PDB file of C-alpha atoms in Angstrom:
ATOM      1  CA  MET A  28      99.122 121.542  82.664  1.00  0.00           C
ATOM      2  CA  SER A  29      95.856 123.481  81.320  1.00  0.00           C
ATOM      3  CA  ASN A  30      93.771 125.306  83.587  1.00  0.00           C
ATOM      4  CA  THR A  31      90.679 122.927  83.732  1.00  0.00           C
ATOM      5  CA  GLY A  32      93.668 120.632  84.872  1.00  0.00           C
ATOM      6  CA  MET A  33      94.626 123.001  87.492  1.00  0.00           C
ATOM      7  CA  ASN A  34      91.379 123.903  89.103  1.00  0.00           C
ATOM      8  CA  MET A  35      90.411 120.016  89.495  1.00  0.00           C
ATOM      9  CA  ARG A  36      94.212 119.344  91.593  1.00  0.00           C
ATOM     10  CA  GLY A  37      93.915 122.355  94.242  1.00  0.00           C
ATOM     11  CA  LYS A  38      96.476 124.970  94.725  1.00  0.00           C
ATOM     12  CA  ILE A  39      97.860 126.784  97.508  1.00  0.00           C
ATOM     13  CA  THR A  40     100.525 129.271  98.651  1.00  0.00           C
ATOM     14  CA  PHE A  41     101.349 129.142 101.887  1.00  0.00           C
ATOM     15  CA  TYR A  42     103.767 132.687 102.913  1.00  0.00           C
ATOM     16  CA  GLU A  43     105.792 132.914 106.045  1.00  0.00           C
ATOM     17  CA  GLU A  44     104.484 136.455 107.431  1.00  0.00           C
ATOM     18  CA  LYS A  45     100.547 137.897 107.152  1.00  0.00           C
ATOM     19  CA  ASN A  46      99.514 139.912 104.237  1.00  0.00           C
ATOM     20  CA  PHE A  47     101.460 137.377 101.590  1.00  0.00           C
ATOM     21  CA  GLN A  48     104.685 138.399 102.651  1.00  0.00           C
ATOM     22  CA  GLY A  49     108.053 136.857 103.237  1.00  0.00           C
ATOM     23  CA  ARG A  50     109.207 133.214 101.459  1.00  0.00           C
ATOM     24  CA  SER A  51     105.945 131.177  99.827  1.00  0.00           C
ATOM     25  CA  TYR A  52     105.603 128.007  99.340  1.00  0.00           C
ATOM     26  CA  GLU A  53     102.961 126.758  95.898  1.00  0.00           C
ATOM     27  CA  CYS A  54     101.433 123.395  96.961  1.00  0.00           C
ATOM     28  CA  MET A  55      99.001 121.429  94.835  1.00  0.00           C
ATOM     29  CA  SER A  56      98.692 117.874  96.373  1.00  0.00           C
ATOM     30  CA  ASP A  57      99.102 116.862 100.149  1.00  0.00           C
ATOM     31  CA  CYS A  58     102.011 118.025 102.258  1.00  0.00           C
ATOM     32  CA  SER A  59     102.773 116.288 105.866  1.00  0.00           C
ATOM     33  CA  ASP A  60     105.609 118.914 106.462  1.00  0.00           C
ATOM     34  CA  MET A  61     105.575 122.431 106.089  1.00  0.00           C
ATOM     35  CA  THR A  62     108.518 123.015 108.164  1.00  0.00           C
ATOM     36  CA  SER A  63     110.661 121.536 105.056  1.00  0.00           C
ATOM     37  CA  ASN A  64     109.373 124.250 102.899  1.00  0.00           C
ATOM     38  CA  LEU A  65     108.855 127.340 105.172  1.00  0.00           C
ATOM     39  CA  ASN A  66     110.157 128.039 108.700  1.00  0.00           C
ATOM     40  CA  ARG A  67     106.376 129.355 109.814  1.00  0.00           C
ATOM     41  CA  CYS A  68     103.104 130.149 107.587  1.00  0.00           C
ATOM     42  CA  GLN A  69     100.998 132.573 108.815  1.00  0.00           C
ATOM     43  CA  SER A  70      98.757 133.707 105.745  1.00  0.00           C
ATOM     44  CA  CYS A  71      98.106 131.528 102.476  1.00  0.00           C
ATOM     45  CA  ARG A  72      95.815 131.816  98.978  1.00  0.00           C
ATOM     46  CA  VAL A  73      93.614 129.334  98.033  1.00  0.00           C
ATOM     47  CA  GLU A  74      93.397 129.307  93.957  1.00  0.00           C
ATOM     48  CA  SER A  75      91.357 126.915  93.712  1.00  0.00           C
ATOM     49  CA  GLY A  76      90.189 123.715  95.228  1.00  0.00           C
ATOM     50  CA  CYS A  77      89.595 122.692  98.853  1.00  0.00           C
ATOM     51  CA  PHE A  78      92.394 121.829 101.608  1.00  0.00           C
ATOM     52  CA  MET A  79      91.881 121.138 105.255  1.00  0.00           C
ATOM     53  CA  VAL A  80      95.223 122.831 107.037  1.00  0.00           C
ATOM     54  CA  TYR A  81      96.341 121.395 110.146  1.00  0.00           C
ATOM     55  CA  ASP A  82      98.392 123.300 113.436  1.00  0.00           C
ATOM     56  CA  ARG A  83     100.718 120.021 113.437  1.00  0.00           C
ATOM     57  CA  SER A  84     102.565 117.773 111.129  1.00  0.00           C
ATOM     58  CA  ASN A  85     101.304 115.002 109.649  1.00  0.00           C
ATOM     59  CA  TYR A  86      97.697 115.795 109.533  1.00  0.00           C
ATOM     60  CA  MET A  87      97.373 115.773 112.994  1.00  0.00           C
ATOM     61  CA  GLY A  88      96.187 118.210 115.616  1.00  0.00           C
ATOM     62  CA  ASN A  89      93.191 121.200 114.979  1.00  0.00           C
ATOM     63  CA  GLN A  90      92.124 120.910 111.781  1.00  0.00           C
ATOM     64  CA  TYR A  91      90.828 124.048 109.527  1.00  0.00           C
ATOM     65  CA  PHE A  92      88.730 124.117 106.298  1.00  0.00           C
ATOM     66  CA  MET A  93      90.072 126.353 103.099  1.00  0.00           C
ATOM     67  CA  LYS A  94      88.345 126.725 100.083  1.00  0.00           C
ATOM     68  CA  ARG A  95      88.779 129.698  97.438  1.00  0.00           C
ATOM     69  CA  GLY A  96      89.770 133.056  99.039  1.00  0.00           C
ATOM     70  CA  GLU A  97      92.779 134.842 100.487  1.00  0.00           C
ATOM     71  CA  TYR A  98      93.594 134.654 104.294  1.00  0.00           C
ATOM     72  CA  SER A  99      96.048 137.059 105.116  1.00  0.00           C
ATOM     73  CA  ASP A 100      96.005 136.444 108.684  1.00  0.00           C
ATOM     74  CA  TYR A 101      94.340 133.285 109.548  1.00  0.00           C
ATOM     75  CA  MET A 102      95.648 132.826 112.646  1.00  0.00           C
ATOM     76  CA  SER A 103      93.704 135.525 114.185  1.00  0.00           C
ATOM     77  CA  MET A 104      90.892 134.929 111.573  1.00  0.00           C
ATOM     78  CA  MET A 105      90.212 131.699 112.909  1.00  0.00           C
ATOM     79  CA  GLY A 106      91.228 130.928 116.027  1.00  0.00           C
ATOM     80  CA  MET A 107      94.238 129.237 115.354  1.00  0.00           C
ATOM     81  CA  ARG A 108      97.080 129.358 117.977  1.00  0.00           C
ATOM     82  CA  ASP A 109      99.979 127.264 116.016  1.00  0.00           C
ATOM     83  CA  CYS A 110     101.325 128.108 112.311  1.00  0.00           C
ATOM     84  CA  ILE A 111      99.776 125.779 109.683  1.00  0.00           C
ATOM     85  CA  LYS A 112     102.027 122.556 109.806  1.00  0.00           C
ATOM     86  CA  SER A 113     100.712 120.467 107.136  1.00  0.00           C
ATOM     87  CA  CYS A 114      97.942 120.400 104.675  1.00  0.00           C
ATOM     88  CA  ARG A 115      95.577 118.480 102.620  1.00  0.00           C
ATOM     89  CA  MET A 116      93.765 118.018  99.389  1.00  0.00           C
ATOM     90  CA  ILE A 117      90.253 117.568  99.421  1.00  0.00           C
ATOM     91  CA  PRO A 118      89.078 115.888  96.320  1.00  0.00           C
ATOM     92  CA  MET A 119      85.893 117.144  94.778  1.00  0.00           C
ATOM     93  CA  HIS A 120      83.046 114.323  95.073  1.00  0.00           C
ATOM     94  CA  ARG A 121      80.603 114.600  92.337  1.00  0.00           C
ATOM     95  CA  GLY A 122      77.862 112.220  93.052  1.00  0.00           C
ATOM     96  CA  GLN A 123      75.891 111.073  95.606  1.00  0.00           C
ATOM     97  CA  PHE A 124      77.060 111.536  99.272  1.00  0.00           C
ATOM     98  CA  ARG A 125      75.912 109.040 102.348  1.00  0.00           C
ATOM     99  CA  MET A 126      77.333 108.272 105.732  1.00  0.00           C
ATOM    100  CA  LYS A 127      76.262 106.683 108.833  1.00  0.00           C
ATOM    101  CA  ILE A 128      76.948 108.514 112.211  1.00  0.00           C
ATOM    102  CA  TYR A 129      76.707 106.442 115.765  1.00  0.00           C
ATOM    103  CA  GLU A 130      75.948 107.378 118.967  1.00  0.00           C
ATOM    104  CA  ARG A 131      78.894 105.077 120.485  1.00  0.00           C
ATOM    105  CA  GLU A 132      82.419 104.156 119.681  1.00  0.00           C
ATOM    106  CA  ASN A 133      82.463 100.645 117.016  1.00  0.00           C
ATOM    107  CA  PHE A 134      79.354 101.336 115.509  1.00  0.00           C
ATOM    108  CA  GLY A 135      77.694 101.000 118.846  1.00  0.00           C
ATOM    109  CA  GLY A 136      73.998 102.492 119.744  1.00  0.00           C
ATOM    110  CA  GLN A 137      71.719 104.451 117.597  1.00  0.00           C
ATOM    111  CA  MET A 138      72.419 104.882 114.146  1.00  0.00           C
ATOM    112  CA  ASN A 139      71.390 107.431 111.697  1.00  0.00           C
ATOM    113  CA  GLU A 140      72.325 107.467 107.506  1.00  0.00           C
ATOM    114  CA  LEU A 141      72.825 111.101 106.455  1.00  0.00           C
ATOM    115  CA  MET A 142      72.727 111.845 102.305  1.00  0.00           C
ATOM    116  CA  ASP A 143      73.097 116.107 102.973  1.00  0.00           C
ATOM    117  CA  ASP A 144      74.099 118.109 105.820  1.00  0.00           C
ATOM    118  CA  CYS A 145      72.667 118.072 109.441  1.00  0.00           C
ATOM    119  CA  ASP A 146      72.658 120.852 110.895  1.00  0.00           C
ATOM    120  CA  ASN A 147      72.147 119.547 114.515  1.00  0.00           C
ATOM    121  CA  ILE A 148      72.260 115.919 115.221  1.00  0.00           C
ATOM    122  CA  GLN A 149      70.000 116.346 118.308  1.00  0.00           C
ATOM    123  CA  GLU A 150      67.464 118.343 117.188  1.00  0.00           C
ATOM    124  CA  ARG A 151      67.276 116.060 114.194  1.00  0.00           C
ATOM    125  CA  TYR A 152      67.845 112.839 115.452  1.00  0.00           C
ATOM    126  CA  ARG A 153      67.373 112.629 119.192  1.00  0.00           C
ATOM    127  CA  MET A 154      71.015 111.917 119.192  1.00  0.00           C
ATOM    128  CA  SER A 155      73.238 113.130 122.092  1.00  0.00           C
ATOM    129  CA  ASP A 156      76.693 112.664 120.793  1.00  0.00           C
ATOM    130  CA  CYS A 157      78.135 110.866 117.514  1.00  0.00           C
ATOM    131  CA  GLN A 158      81.198 109.013 118.253  1.00  0.00           C
ATOM    132  CA  SER A 159      81.593 107.026 115.199  1.00  0.00           C
ATOM    133  CA  CYS A 160      80.893 107.320 111.855  1.00  0.00           C
ATOM    134  CA  ASN A 161      81.618 104.719 108.124  1.00  0.00           C
ATOM    135  CA  VAL A 162      81.441 107.658 105.532  1.00  0.00           C
ATOM    136  CA  MET A 163      80.582 105.601 102.346  1.00  0.00           C
ATOM    137  CA  ASP A 164      80.592 107.793  99.780  1.00  0.00           C
ATOM    138  CA  GLY A 165      81.650 111.563  99.462  1.00  0.00           C
ATOM    139  CA  HIS A 166      83.806 114.057 101.683  1.00  0.00           C
ATOM    140  CA  TRP A 167      82.428 115.560 104.873  1.00  0.00           C
ATOM    141  CA  LEU A 168      82.950 118.291 107.314  1.00  0.00           C
ATOM    142  CA  MET A 169      82.081 117.168 111.258  1.00  0.00           C
ATOM    143  CA  TYR A 170      81.692 119.685 113.636  1.00  0.00           C
ATOM    144  CA  ASP A 171      82.207 119.352 117.274  1.00  0.00           C
ATOM    145  CA  GLN A 172      78.686 122.715 117.675  1.00  0.00           C
ATOM    146  CA  PRO A 173      75.522 122.439 116.085  1.00  0.00           C
ATOM    147  CA  GLN A 174      75.225 124.888 112.943  1.00  0.00           C
ATOM    148  CA  PHE A 175      78.519 123.786 111.540  1.00  0.00           C
ATOM    149  CA  ARG A 176      80.267 125.944 114.306  1.00  0.00           C
ATOM    150  CA  GLY A 177      83.874 124.959 116.596  1.00  0.00           C
ATOM    151  CA  LYS A 178      86.091 122.218 115.589  1.00  0.00           C
ATOM    152  CA  GLN A 179      86.565 120.109 112.558  1.00  0.00           C
ATOM    153  CA  MET A 180      87.224 116.966 111.165  1.00  0.00           C
ATOM    154  CA  TYR A 181      87.551 116.056 107.781  1.00  0.00           C
ATOM    155  CA  MET A 182      85.738 112.509 106.748  1.00  0.00           C
ATOM    156  CA  ARG A 183      86.736 111.274 104.042  1.00  0.00           C
ATOM    157  CA  PRO A 184      85.381 107.108 102.851  1.00  0.00           C
ATOM    158  CA  GLY A 185      86.278 104.830 105.139  1.00  0.00           C
ATOM    159  CA  GLU A 186      85.528 103.711 108.212  1.00  0.00           C
ATOM    160  CA  TYR A 187      86.200 105.284 111.734  1.00  0.00           C
ATOM    161  CA  ARG A 188      85.698 103.324 114.651  1.00  0.00           C
ATOM    162  CA  ASN A 189      86.666 105.653 117.699  1.00  0.00           C
ATOM    163  CA  PHE A 190      87.312 109.134 117.784  1.00  0.00           C
ATOM    164  CA  ARG A 191      89.835 109.402 119.928  1.00  0.00           C
ATOM    165  CA  ASP A 192      92.324 107.172 117.778  1.00  0.00           C
ATOM    166  CA  MET A 193      92.696 109.894 115.258  1.00  0.00           C
ATOM    167  CA  GLY A 194      93.242 112.240 118.642  1.00  0.00           C
ATOM    168  CA  MET A 195      89.833 113.641 119.099  1.00  0.00           C
ATOM    169  CA  SER A 196      89.179 112.647 122.660  1.00  0.00           C
ATOM    170  CA  GLY A 197      86.673 113.813 124.029  1.00  0.00           C
ATOM    171  CA  GLN A 198      85.350 115.183 121.075  1.00  0.00           C
ATOM    172  CA  ARG A 199      81.381 115.406 120.595  1.00  0.00           C
ATOM    173  CA  PHE A 200      80.580 115.884 116.865  1.00  0.00           C
ATOM    174  CA  MET A 201      76.871 117.391 116.380  1.00  0.00           C
ATOM    175  CA  SER A 202      76.718 118.568 112.728  1.00  0.00           C
ATOM    176  CA  MET A 203      77.721 117.675 109.489  1.00  0.00           C
ATOM    177  CA  LYS A 204      78.290 119.190 105.982  1.00  0.00           C
ATOM    178  CA  ARG A 205      79.005 117.705 102.508  1.00  0.00           C
ATOM    179  CA  ILE A 206      82.004 118.651 100.884  1.00  0.00           C
ATOM    180  CA  ASN A 207      81.167 119.576  97.383  1.00  0.00           C
ATOM    181  CA  ASP A 208      82.190 121.373  94.268  1.00  0.00           C
ATOM    182  CA  SER A 209      80.751 124.516  96.047  1.00  0.00           C
ATOM    183  CA  CYS A 210      83.958 125.106  97.506  1.00  0.00           C
ATOM    184  CA  ASN A 211      85.497 126.784  93.958  1.00  0.00           C
TER     185      ASN A 211
END
């Protein structure tokens, strides 16, 4: 495979121990259960692309965005309480970004359309909460605090009627950011 093709796909290497020690597992696509490849994962290296990693199997639990770089002890760096159990490669989107956010579940209440990053929905739109959304174009990260801080949730194109159905019970999202090709 050419180097260009590899960069388009993304590549992440997971290590059982901190500081890139112990057994390793190289991944270039989604992996729903890391435990079949490693006993645990405490450090990783993203060589190309962007990935979401999860602290539970099957893309569940807390989510963390990882872009190109070295994470020698990501658990203390990111405040993770558990090891990485699954990961999802984020495809790069080159085009327009569009997402409609709704104040209530099932696309109810106030609606606003985003085409760029929003660091605080309360200040920009006078919305107190975002409980559902429709991602029309691009891939997005949503954060439970303003200024792109706090817990994260990866959103790819699709309708999300109720964040509770995704294991995000009681979660409020206050800022949103586009995932673009600048993550490399």
